[in-house]
Amino acid sequence: MQIKERLTQIISELPQDVTLVAVTKTMPVSVIQEAYQAGQRIFGENKVQEMVHKQPELPNDIEWHMIGHVQRNKVKYMASFVSLIHGVESLKLLKEIDKQARKQERIIDCLFQIKIAEEDSKFGMSVEGAVEILNSDIFKELKHINIKGVMGMATFTQNKEQIKREFDYLKSTYDQLSEFKSFNCNFEIISMGMSGDYQLAIDCGSTLVRIGSSIFGPRNYSV
Ligand SMILES: *Cc1c(COP(=O)(O)O)cnc(C)c1O
């Protein structure tokens, strides 16, 4: 099957209010072009350098999502164009995003990455950590970021019950955090679900799914 057919197939299965991020990490520009020609406009990358490298070679109306772990010293390279940063997991990182967005005279949309995996949970913060940021005095001064919701990655396992528990937890976290409302905090996005678990994620309340290999085939990390 071609990229266009896989893309059309997946989009046809998504509810109207669920957004697709096509995850193109490791894929060459030509592959992104093919998906673009099929109508896809939102693309996700997990490495800042890789995204910064691809962006100038592709059309301007693409929405670039940074879905991976972000080091603070890399924020400046993507601040002029990134449309959503999924992996915000500290106030320090948020402050740096605000600083770089201010230089670009932009507001950058962000998601809090919440640790939801019961196992192998390398990245993400606790709900308490997110609450602490939202309640802090520093947060109220960040005029160039907008927190739009939460992101989470379930444990890499075949155990559907466990994945469902983790997704349910992210949904309840979202419900809890969406009580915070301010000029720089407007919850409307729950980013959860990848190729292997996106149907389940949607059943659990996802509004944005990040799908790579089901559209583009397996990734080859050696090239
Ligand atoms: C790679 C990646 C995805 C997509 O994974 P697939 O299993 O290929 O769909 C989604 N989210 C994040 C954060 C990723 O790094």
XYZ file of C-alpha atoms and ligand atoms in Angstrom:
238
model
C 0.000 0.000 0.000
C 1.143 3.548 -0.705
C 1.524 6.303 1.886
C -1.501 8.105 0.508
C -3.709 5.034 0.872
C -2.552 4.294 4.413
C -3.041 7.926 5.380
C -6.535 8.079 3.887
C -7.422 4.804 5.594
C -6.314 6.019 9.031
C -7.973 9.427 8.665
C -11.237 7.748 7.660
C -11.155 5.784 10.929
C -10.561 8.820 13.160
C -13.514 10.620 14.741
C -14.016 14.178 13.401
C -12.659 15.817 16.532
C -9.437 13.800 16.683
C -6.377 15.358 15.011
C -3.652 13.331 13.319
C 0.021 14.155 13.728
C 1.963 12.223 11.079
C 5.224 11.228 12.751
C 8.070 11.479 10.221
C 11.191 11.002 12.353
C 13.944 9.227 10.347
C 11.891 9.676 7.142
C 13.416 11.661 4.266
C 11.927 14.901 2.951
C 10.594 13.098 -0.137
C 8.385 10.933 2.072
C 6.995 13.974 3.910
C 6.341 15.550 0.514
C 4.290 12.535 -0.477
C 2.133 12.795 2.637
C 1.808 16.540 2.081
C 0.566 15.956 -1.439
C -1.998 13.549 -0.005
C -3.305 16.449 2.106
C -1.539 15.976 5.451
C -0.394 19.260 7.049
C 0.615 18.339 10.607
C 3.919 16.540 11.060
C 5.752 15.410 14.196
C 9.476 15.010 14.752
C 11.254 13.898 17.929
C 14.663 15.542 17.393
C 15.094 19.303 17.142
C 18.027 19.148 14.678
C 16.203 16.793 12.359
C 13.088 18.990 12.304
C 15.136 22.176 11.791
C 16.905 20.494 8.894
C 13.710 19.397 7.130
C 11.552 22.463 7.703
C 13.112 24.864 5.118
C 12.846 22.205 2.418
C 9.107 21.822 2.787
C 6.037 24.036 2.281
C 5.364 26.854 4.729
C 1.849 25.853 5.669
C 3.056 22.721 7.492
C 2.437 22.658 11.242
C 5.539 21.237 12.895
C 5.072 19.452 16.216
C 8.033 18.643 18.463
C 6.975 15.373 20.103
C 10.271 14.294 21.656
C 12.352 15.198 24.669
C 13.627 18.792 24.344
C 16.957 20.036 25.676
C 16.856 23.658 26.716
C 19.811 24.703 24.549
C 17.971 23.463 21.420
C 14.796 25.519 21.837
C 16.242 28.526 20.001
C 16.674 26.584 16.766
C 12.968 25.824 16.378
C 11.418 28.868 18.081
C 10.693 30.679 14.817
C 8.406 28.010 13.391
C 7.425 25.193 15.780
C 3.669 25.116 16.271
C 3.278 22.776 19.264
C 5.842 21.426 21.745
C 4.470 18.222 23.322
C 7.289 17.449 25.745
C 7.288 20.225 28.341
C 8.265 18.663 31.649
C 9.797 21.445 33.728
C 9.414 25.119 34.547
C 13.015 25.664 33.424
C 12.215 24.408 29.932
C 9.005 26.431 29.825
C 10.915 29.588 30.762
C 13.396 28.983 27.958
C 10.570 28.437 25.434
C 8.970 31.699 26.609
C 12.282 33.545 26.244
C 12.935 32.289 22.713
C 9.308 32.869 21.651
C 9.553 36.440 22.920
C 12.622 37.031 20.729
C 10.587 35.809 17.757
C 7.575 37.897 18.833
C 5.480 34.752 18.927
C 3.417 32.713 21.337
C 4.355 29.023 21.305
C 1.726 26.422 22.194
C 2.887 23.726 24.615
C 1.681 20.535 26.270
C 2.745 19.206 29.657
C 4.207 15.746 29.258
C 2.858 13.679 32.122
C 4.491 10.492 33.315
C 1.786 7.880 32.816
C 3.740 4.690 32.144
C 3.796 2.337 35.118
C 7.084 0.981 33.764
C 10.028 2.434 31.792
C 8.898 5.990 32.484
C 11.944 7.988 31.569
C 10.286 11.288 30.698
C 7.413 13.362 31.903
C 6.367 14.965 35.144
C 3.908 14.185 37.889
C 0.493 15.815 38.141
C 1.739 17.527 41.299
C 4.629 18.969 39.309
C 2.241 20.391 36.721
C -0.003 21.889 39.409
C 3.019 23.464 41.050
C 4.050 25.142 37.779
C 0.525 26.428 37.106
C 0.338 27.877 40.619
C 3.748 29.525 40.544
C 4.298 33.265 40.327
C 6.806 32.807 37.509
C 4.216 31.066 35.351
C 1.919 34.092 35.487
C 4.643 36.164 33.866
C 5.184 33.907 30.857
C 3.410 35.803 28.096
C 4.875 33.969 25.128
C 3.730 30.432 25.862
C 0.262 28.919 25.916
C -0.356 25.618 27.700
C -2.951 23.772 25.651
C -3.120 20.397 27.341
C -1.259 17.215 28.166
C 0.734 14.527 26.416
C 1.590 11.035 27.543
C 3.217 7.837 26.388
C 1.927 4.504 27.590
C 4.209 1.629 28.538
C 5.493 -0.396 25.582
C 3.541 -3.572 26.298
C 0.941 -5.897 24.776
C -1.101 -5.630 27.961
C -4.190 -3.656 26.864
C -5.530 -3.421 30.399
C -2.386 -1.669 31.520
C -2.331 0.698 28.540
C -5.978 1.540 29.196
C -5.205 2.294 32.873
C -2.420 4.639 31.791
C -4.586 6.437 29.217
C -7.435 6.750 31.736
C -4.946 8.303 34.129
C -3.892 10.897 31.533
C -7.540 11.751 30.860
C -8.218 12.275 34.569
C -5.068 14.392 34.820
C -6.336 16.506 31.941
C -9.715 16.927 33.647
C -8.018 18.001 36.847
C -5.601 20.460 35.216
C -8.203 22.009 32.928
C -9.665 23.767 35.966
C -6.724 26.143 35.701
C -7.636 28.901 33.306
C -5.568 31.955 32.451
C -4.347 33.963 29.480
C -1.504 31.469 28.979
C -3.319 28.263 29.894
C -6.270 26.923 27.916
C -6.692 23.174 28.010
C -8.154 21.522 24.917
C -5.656 18.849 23.812
C -4.963 15.325 25.066
C -2.076 13.978 22.995
C -2.048 10.197 23.363
C -1.994 7.184 21.059
C 0.557 5.875 18.547
C 0.389 3.237 15.776
C -0.127 0.328 18.152
C -2.640 1.851 20.540
C -4.414 4.812 18.961
C -7.883 3.221 18.792
C -7.702 2.519 22.506
C -6.381 6.055 23.131
C -9.370 7.518 21.272
C -11.763 5.391 23.332
C -10.078 6.849 26.420
C -10.517 10.463 25.284
C -7.534 11.331 23.084
C -7.969 14.427 20.890
C -4.648 14.119 19.068
C -2.920 10.927 17.931
C 0.736 10.655 16.888
C 1.098 8.000 14.208
C 4.270 7.068 12.357
C 4.898 3.480 11.312
C 1.271 2.692 10.405
C 1.504 5.404 7.742
C 5.130 5.296 6.664
C 6.144 1.710 7.418
C 8.924 0.610 9.747
C 11.722 3.067 10.561
C 15.324 2.290 9.667
C 17.533 3.933 12.288
C 20.767 2.871 10.620
C 20.528 5.275 7.655
C 7.905 7.768 17.260
C 6.854 8.373 18.111
C 5.488 8.191 17.810
C 4.979 7.354 16.659
O 5.247 5.996 16.845
P 4.627 4.883 15.881
O 4.573 3.679 16.736
O 5.569 4.741 14.738
O 3.294 5.327 15.434
C 4.568 8.826 18.632
N 4.943 9.597 19.678
C 6.236 9.795 19.977
C 6.582 10.659 21.141
C 7.234 9.195 19.214
O 8.523 9.393 19.535
